[in-house]
Coordinates of C-alpha atoms in Angstrom, one line a residue:
X1 CA -2.9 -29.9 17.6
X2 CA -1.4 -26.4 16.9
X3 CA -0.6 -24.3 19.9
X4 CA -2.4 -21.1 20.8
X5 CA 0.0 -18.1 20.9
X6 CA -1.1 -15.2 23.1
X7 CA 0.9 -12.0 22.6
X8 CA 0.6 -9.5 25.5
X9 CA 0.6 -6.0 24.1
X10 CA -0.6 -3.8 26.9
X11 CA 2.6 -2.5 28.3
X12 CA 3.4 1.2 28.6
X13 CA 7.2 1.3 28.1
X14 CA 7.6 4.4 30.4
X15 CA 11.4 4.1 30.6
X16 CA 11.5 4.9 26.9
X17 CA 9.6 8.2 27.0
X18 CA 9.3 10.3 24.9
X19 CA 9.5 7.7 22.1
X20 CA 7.1 5.4 23.9
X21 CA 3.9 7.3 25.0
X22 CA 0.5 6.5 26.5
X23 CA -1.1 6.7 23.1
X24 CA 1.6 4.7 21.3
X25 CA 3.8 2.6 23.6
X26 CA 7.0 0.8 22.5
X27 CA 5.5 -2.4 21.2
X28 CA 3.9 -0.3 18.4
X29 CA 7.2 1.4 17.5
X30 CA 10.2 0.5 15.2
X31 CA 12.7 1.2 17.9
X32 CA 15.6 -0.5 16.1
X33 CA 15.1 1.1 12.7
X34 CA 14.3 -2.2 10.9
X35 CA 11.2 -1.2 9.1
X36 CA 9.0 -3.3 11.4
X37 CA 7.5 -2.6 14.8
X38 CA 8.2 -4.8 17.8
X39 CA 4.7 -6.2 17.6
X40 CA 5.1 -7.0 13.9
X41 CA 8.3 -8.8 14.6
X42 CA 6.7 -10.8 17.4
X43 CA 3.8 -11.9 15.2
X44 CA 6.2 -12.9 12.4
X45 CA 8.1 -15.1 14.9
X46 CA 4.8 -16.6 16.2
X47 CA 3.9 -17.8 12.7
X48 CA 7.0 -20.1 12.8
X49 CA 5.4 -22.1 15.6
X50 CA 1.7 -22.1 14.8
X51 CA -0.8 -21.2 12.1
X52 CA -1.9 -17.5 11.8
X53 CA -5.4 -18.1 12.9
X54 CA -4.1 -19.5 16.3
X55 CA -2.3 -16.1 17.1
X56 CA -4.1 -13.8 19.5
X57 CA -3.0 -10.3 20.7
X58 CA -4.4 -9.2 24.0
X59 CA -4.4 -5.6 25.0
X60 CA -6.7 -2.8 26.3
X61 CA -9.2 -1.7 23.7
X62 CA -7.5 1.6 23.4
X63 CA -4.8 -0.1 21.4
X64 CA -7.1 -2.1 19.1
X65 CA -6.8 0.4 16.3
X66 CA -3.0 0.1 16.3
X67 CA -3.1 -3.7 16.4
X68 CA -5.5 -3.8 13.5
X69 CA -3.3 -1.4 11.5
X70 CA 0.0 -3.2 12.2
X71 CA -1.1 -6.9 12.2
X72 CA -4.6 -6.9 10.6
X73 CA -4.9 -10.7 10.2
X74 CA -4.4 -11.7 13.9
X75 CA -7.1 -12.2 16.5
X76 CA -7.7 -9.5 19.1
X77 CA -8.8 -10.0 22.7
X78 CA -9.7 -6.9 24.6
X79 CA -8.2 -6.8 28.0
X80 CA -10.7 -5.1 30.4
X81 CA -8.0 -3.0 32.1
X82 CA -4.3 -3.3 32.8
X83 CA -3.8 -5.5 35.9
X84 CA -0.3 -7.0 35.3
X85 CA 0.5 -10.3 33.7
X86 CA -1.2 -12.8 36.1
X87 CA -4.8 -11.5 35.6
X88 CA -4.1 -11.0 31.9
X89 CA -3.1 -14.6 31.4
X90 CA -5.9 -15.8 33.6
X91 CA -8.3 -13.8 31.5
X92 CA -7.0 -15.3 28.3
X93 CA -7.2 -18.8 29.8
X94 CA -10.8 -18.3 30.8
X95 CA -11.6 -17.0 27.4
X96 CA -10.2 -20.0 25.5
X97 CA -11.9 -22.5 27.8
X98 CA -15.2 -20.7 27.4
X99 CA -14.8 -21.0 23.6
X100 CA -14.5 -24.8 23.9
X101 CA -10.8 -25.1 23.4
X102 CA -9.4 -28.5 24.3
X103 CA -7.9 -28.2 27.8
X104 CA -4.8 -30.2 26.6
X105 CA -4.0 -27.5 24.0
X106 CA -0.6 -25.8 24.6
X107 CA -0.7 -22.1 25.1
X108 CA 2.4 -20.0 24.4
X109 CA 2.5 -16.5 26.1
X110 CA 4.8 -13.9 24.6
X111 CA 5.6 -10.3 25.3
X112 CA 4.9 -8.0 22.3
X113 CA 8.0 -5.8 22.8
X114 CA 11.1 -8.0 23.0
X115 CA 14.1 -8.4 20.6
X116 CA 15.3 -11.7 19.3
X117 CA 18.2 -11.9 16.9
X118 CA 17.5 -15.3 15.3
X119 CA 13.9 -16.2 14.6
X120 CA 14.8 -19.8 13.5
X121 CA 16.7 -20.5 16.7
X122 CA 13.9 -19.0 18.7
X123 CA 11.4 -21.2 17.0
X124 CA 13.6 -24.3 17.7
X125 CA 13.7 -23.5 21.4
X126 CA 9.9 -22.8 21.5
X127 CA 9.1 -26.1 19.7
X128 CA 11.2 -28.1 22.2
X129 CA 9.2 -26.5 25.0
X130 CA 5.8 -27.0 23.2
X131 CA 6.5 -30.7 22.6
X132 CA 7.5 -31.2 26.2
X133 CA 4.5 -29.2 27.6
X134 CA 2.1 -31.2 25.4
X135 CA 3.1 -34.4 27.1
X136 CA 3.5 -33.1 30.7
X137 CA 1.4 -31.2 33.2
X138 CA 4.2 -28.7 33.7
X139 CA 4.8 -25.0 33.3
X140 CA 7.6 -23.9 30.9
X141 CA 9.7 -20.9 30.2
X142 CA 12.7 -20.0 28.1
X143 CA 15.9 -19.2 29.9
X144 CA 18.5 -16.7 28.8
X145 CA 22.2 -17.1 29.9
X146 CA 22.8 -14.0 32.0
X147 CA 25.4 -11.5 30.7
X148 CA 25.6 -9.5 33.9
X149 CA 23.9 -9.4 37.4
X150 CA 20.7 -7.6 36.3
X151 CA 18.2 -6.8 39.1
X152 CA 15.3 -6.2 36.7
X153 CA 14.8 -9.8 35.6
X154 CA 13.6 -13.0 37.2
X155 CA 16.2 -15.7 37.8
X156 CA 15.7 -19.4 37.1
X157 CA 17.8 -21.8 39.2
X158 CA 18.2 -25.0 37.1
X159 CA 18.3 -28.5 38.5
X160 CA 19.0 -31.7 36.6
X161 CA 18.7 -31.7 32.8
X162 CA 15.5 -33.5 31.7
X163 CA 16.6 -33.7 28.0
X164 CA 20.3 -32.6 28.0
X165 CA 20.7 -32.6 24.2
X166 CA 17.8 -30.2 23.9
X167 CA 18.9 -27.9 26.7
X168 CA 15.7 -28.7 28.7
X169 CA 16.1 -28.5 32.5
X170 CA 14.0 -29.0 35.6
X171 CA 13.7 -25.8 37.6
X172 CA 14.7 -25.7 41.3
X173 CA 13.5 -22.2 42.2
X174 CA 12.3 -19.1 40.5
X175 CA 13.4 -15.8 42.0
X176 CA 11.8 -12.6 40.7
X177 CA 14.0 -9.4 40.5
X178 CA 16.7 -10.1 43.2
X179 CA 18.8 -7.4 44.9
X180 CA 22.2 -6.8 43.3
X181 CA 24.3 -8.9 45.7
X182 CA 22.1 -11.9 45.2
X183 CA 22.0 -11.4 41.4
X184 CA 25.8 -11.4 41.5
X185 CA 25.8 -14.7 43.4
X186 CA 23.4 -16.2 40.9
X187 CA 25.5 -15.2 37.9
X188 CA 28.8 -16.4 39.4
X189 CA 27.3 -19.8 40.3
X190 CA 26.6 -20.6 36.6
X191 CA 23.4 -22.3 37.7
X192 CA 20.9 -19.6 36.8
X193 CA 19.2 -18.2 33.7
X194 CA 17.3 -15.0 33.2
X195 CA 13.6 -15.5 32.8
X196 CA 12.7 -14.2 29.3
X197 CA 9.0 -13.7 30.1
X198 CA 8.0 -16.3 27.5
X199 CA 5.8 -19.1 28.9
X200 CA 4.6 -22.4 27.6
X201 CA 1.9 -24.7 29.2
X202 CA -1.2 -26.7 28.5
X203 CA -4.4 -25.0 29.4
X204 CA -5.3 -27.6 32.0
X205 CA -1.8 -27.3 33.6
X206 CA -2.2 -23.5 33.8
X207 CA -5.7 -23.8 35.3
X208 CA -4.5 -26.2 37.9
X209 CA -1.6 -23.8 38.8
X210 CA -4.0 -20.8 39.2
X211 CA -6.3 -22.9 41.5
X212 CA -3.3 -24.0 43.6
X213 CA -1.3 -20.8 43.8
X214 CA -3.4 -17.9 42.7
X215 CA -6.9 -18.8 43.9
X216 CA -7.9 -15.2 44.4
X217 CA -7.3 -14.4 40.7
X218 CA -8.9 -17.6 39.5
X219 CA -12.0 -17.2 41.6
X220 CA -12.6 -13.8 40.0
X221 CA -11.8 -14.8 36.4
X222 CA -13.8 -18.0 36.6
X223 CA -16.9 -15.8 37.1
X224 CA -16.4 -14.5 33.6
X225 CA -19.0 -16.1 31.3
X226 CA -20.3 -13.7 28.7
X227 CA -17.3 -12.0 27.1
X228 CA -19.5 -9.7 25.1
X229 CA -20.8 -8.0 28.2
X230 CA -17.9 -5.6 28.5
X231 CA -19.3 -3.5 31.4
X232 CA -19.8 -6.6 33.6
X233 CA -16.4 -8.1 32.6
X234 CA -14.7 -4.9 33.6
X235 CA -16.5 -4.8 36.9
X236 CA -15.5 -8.3 37.7
X237 CA -11.9 -8.1 36.4
X238 CA -11.1 -4.9 38.3
X239 CA -11.2 -6.9 41.5
X240 CA -8.2 -8.9 40.4
X241 CA -5.0 -8.1 42.3
X242 CA -2.4 -6.4 40.0
X243 CA 0.4 -8.9 40.2
X244 CA 2.8 -10.6 37.8
X245 CA 2.6 -14.3 36.7
X246 CA 6.1 -14.6 38.2
X247 CA 5.0 -13.7 41.7
X248 CA 1.5 -15.3 41.5
X249 CA 2.6 -18.7 40.1
X250 CA 6.1 -19.3 38.9
X251 CA 7.8 -18.6 42.2
X252 CA 5.5 -21.0 44.0
X253 CA 5.1 -23.9 41.5
X254 CA 7.3 -27.1 41.8
X255 CA 6.5 -28.4 38.3
X256 CA 8.5 -25.8 36.2
X257 CA 10.8 -26.6 33.3
X258 CA 13.1 -24.3 31.3
X259 CA 14.6 -24.5 27.8
X260 CA 17.9 -22.7 27.4
X261 CA 17.9 -20.1 24.6
X262 CA 20.4 -20.4 21.8
X263 CA 19.6 -16.9 20.5
X264 CA 20.3 -13.3 21.6
X265 CA 17.5 -11.6 23.5
X266 CA 16.6 -8.3 25.0
X267 CA 13.5 -6.9 26.7
X268 CA 14.4 -3.5 25.3
X269 CA 13.5 -2.1 28.8
X270 CA 15.6 1.1 28.6
X271 CA 17.5 3.3 26.2
X272 CA 20.9 1.5 26.9
X273 CA 19.4 -1.7 25.6
X274 CA 18.4 0.0 22.4
X275 CA 21.8 1.7 22.1
X276 CA 23.6 -1.7 22.4
X277 CA 21.6 -3.2 19.5
X278 CA 22.0 -0.3 17.0
X279 CA 25.1 0.3 14.8
X280 CA 27.5 2.9 16.1
X281 CA 29.7 5.5 14.3
X282 CA 33.4 5.8 14.9
X283 CA 32.7 7.9 18.1
X284 CA 30.4 5.2 19.5
X285 CA 27.2 7.1 18.7
X286 CA 24.0 5.5 17.6
X287 CA 22.0 8.0 15.5
X288 CA 18.5 7.8 14.0
X289 CA 16.9 10.7 12.1
X290 CA 18.0 14.1 11.1
X291 CA 20.9 15.1 13.3
X292 CA 24.3 16.8 13.3
X293 CA 26.6 15.5 16.0
X294 CA 30.0 16.9 16.9
X295 CA 32.5 16.2 19.8
X296 CA 30.1 13.6 21.2
X297 CA 30.8 10.0 22.3
X298 CA 28.9 6.9 23.2
X299 CA 25.5 8.4 23.0
X300 CA 22.1 7.5 21.6
X301 CA 20.6 10.3 19.5
X302 CA 17.2 10.0 17.9
X303 CA 15.1 12.6 16.1
X304 CA 11.7 11.5 14.9
X305 CA 10.6 15.0 13.9
X306 CA 10.4 15.4 10.2
X307 CA 10.3 19.2 10.4
X308 CA 13.4 19.8 12.4
X309 CA 17.1 18.9 12.6
X310 CA 18.7 18.0 16.0
X311 CA 22.1 19.4 16.7
X312 CA 24.3 17.8 19.5
X313 CA 27.7 18.9 20.7
X314 CA 30.0 18.1 23.6
X315 CA 28.1 15.2 25.1
X316 CA 29.1 11.8 26.4
X317 CA 27.1 8.8 27.5
X318 CA 23.8 10.5 26.8
X319 CA 20.4 9.7 25.4
X320 CA 19.1 12.6 23.5
X321 CA 15.6 12.3 22.0
X322 CA 13.5 14.7 20.0
X323 CA 10.0 13.9 18.9
X324 CA 7.3 16.3 17.5
X325 CA 5.9 16.7 21.0
X326 CA 8.8 16.4 23.5
X327 CA 12.5 16.2 24.0
X328 CA 14.8 14.3 26.5
X329 CA 18.4 14.7 27.5
X330 CA 19.5 12.2 30.1
X331 CA 22.3 9.8 31.1
X332 CA 22.1 6.7 28.9
X333 CA 22.0 4.5 32.0
X334 CA 19.1 6.3 33.8
X335 CA 16.2 4.1 33.0
X336 CA 14.5 4.4 36.4
X337 CA 15.1 8.1 36.4
X338 CA 13.3 8.4 33.1
X339 CA 10.4 6.4 34.5
X340 CA 10.2 9.0 37.3
X341 CA 10.3 11.8 34.8
X342 CA 7.5 10.2 32.9
X343 CA 5.4 10.0 36.1
X344 CA 5.9 13.8 36.6
X345 CA 5.2 14.6 33.0
X346 CA 1.9 12.5 33.1
X347 CA 0.8 14.5 36.2
X348 CA 1.9 18.0 35.1
X349 CA 1.6 17.8 31.3
X350 CA -0.7 14.7 30.6
X351 CA -1.1 15.6 26.9
X352 CA 2.6 15.0 26.4
X353 CA 2.8 11.7 28.2

């Protein structure tokens, strides 16, 4: 039985403004200058672990036209409204069960906007997780060996190996976004992985987890019957608390396993992450588009405007972006500050957000 793959494509990517905007967020962009968008890359990887007709993209209906343009042959599920990952996943689960899907079917949940360097190694890890989930009522994820004490990722504390030769471990605890000192302790211990945001579970195992740990969400989503009645679905769904699957279930569950990744991964959550993955010139600059750059070091410079050239001089450790509608000049490490800028832009100049 081929697994279902659900690709969540409703994120906003506000820390990547002005490249990522309300009308076209980062999953629909070619951020790494590869010729393919992040969504297209994710769908290509998904085809390595299931058949094309078993791939579903879930997102608000405002993005349906972009999804149809970029990946026309995949299925689309309209998310009633953004309510974070737990309601989104519960909604997808309810949808598949209502369509008569076998409860023992494995569902793989993937973010649409992540980077993976080796698709074959990725598929190998996912298939290990799929095979294990098929035979066990457990909740799975893919763990990334941490490179530094990040505070923006969840951490997975591994217990005994279940299948050592396949890098499959029992999970002791799941901690979402710890403070810096705790993150340092996690990394130093060598017993923790980053949570990649990829999940693997059988439909019946996931339903049981919602009933046990997120009853409020499940009680709401289980009321959904007619998925063609969009107004009623929206009215019901808006009552869901906006919470992540990490907080709602993964931190509470005691039947969690993890497969260690053997590939490089990034959630591309800020401009520094993009800079790190692009080629650099002799001055350490990563440059995309028409630009003239002098006396500048270790900066990310992107010009997406076809009708202009971007000139940069005497800068260091900067992110400098020019698009047809907006420009940004900020410290390359200021991801959260850019999110705050985006909030102000959306309030004062909503047409440019």
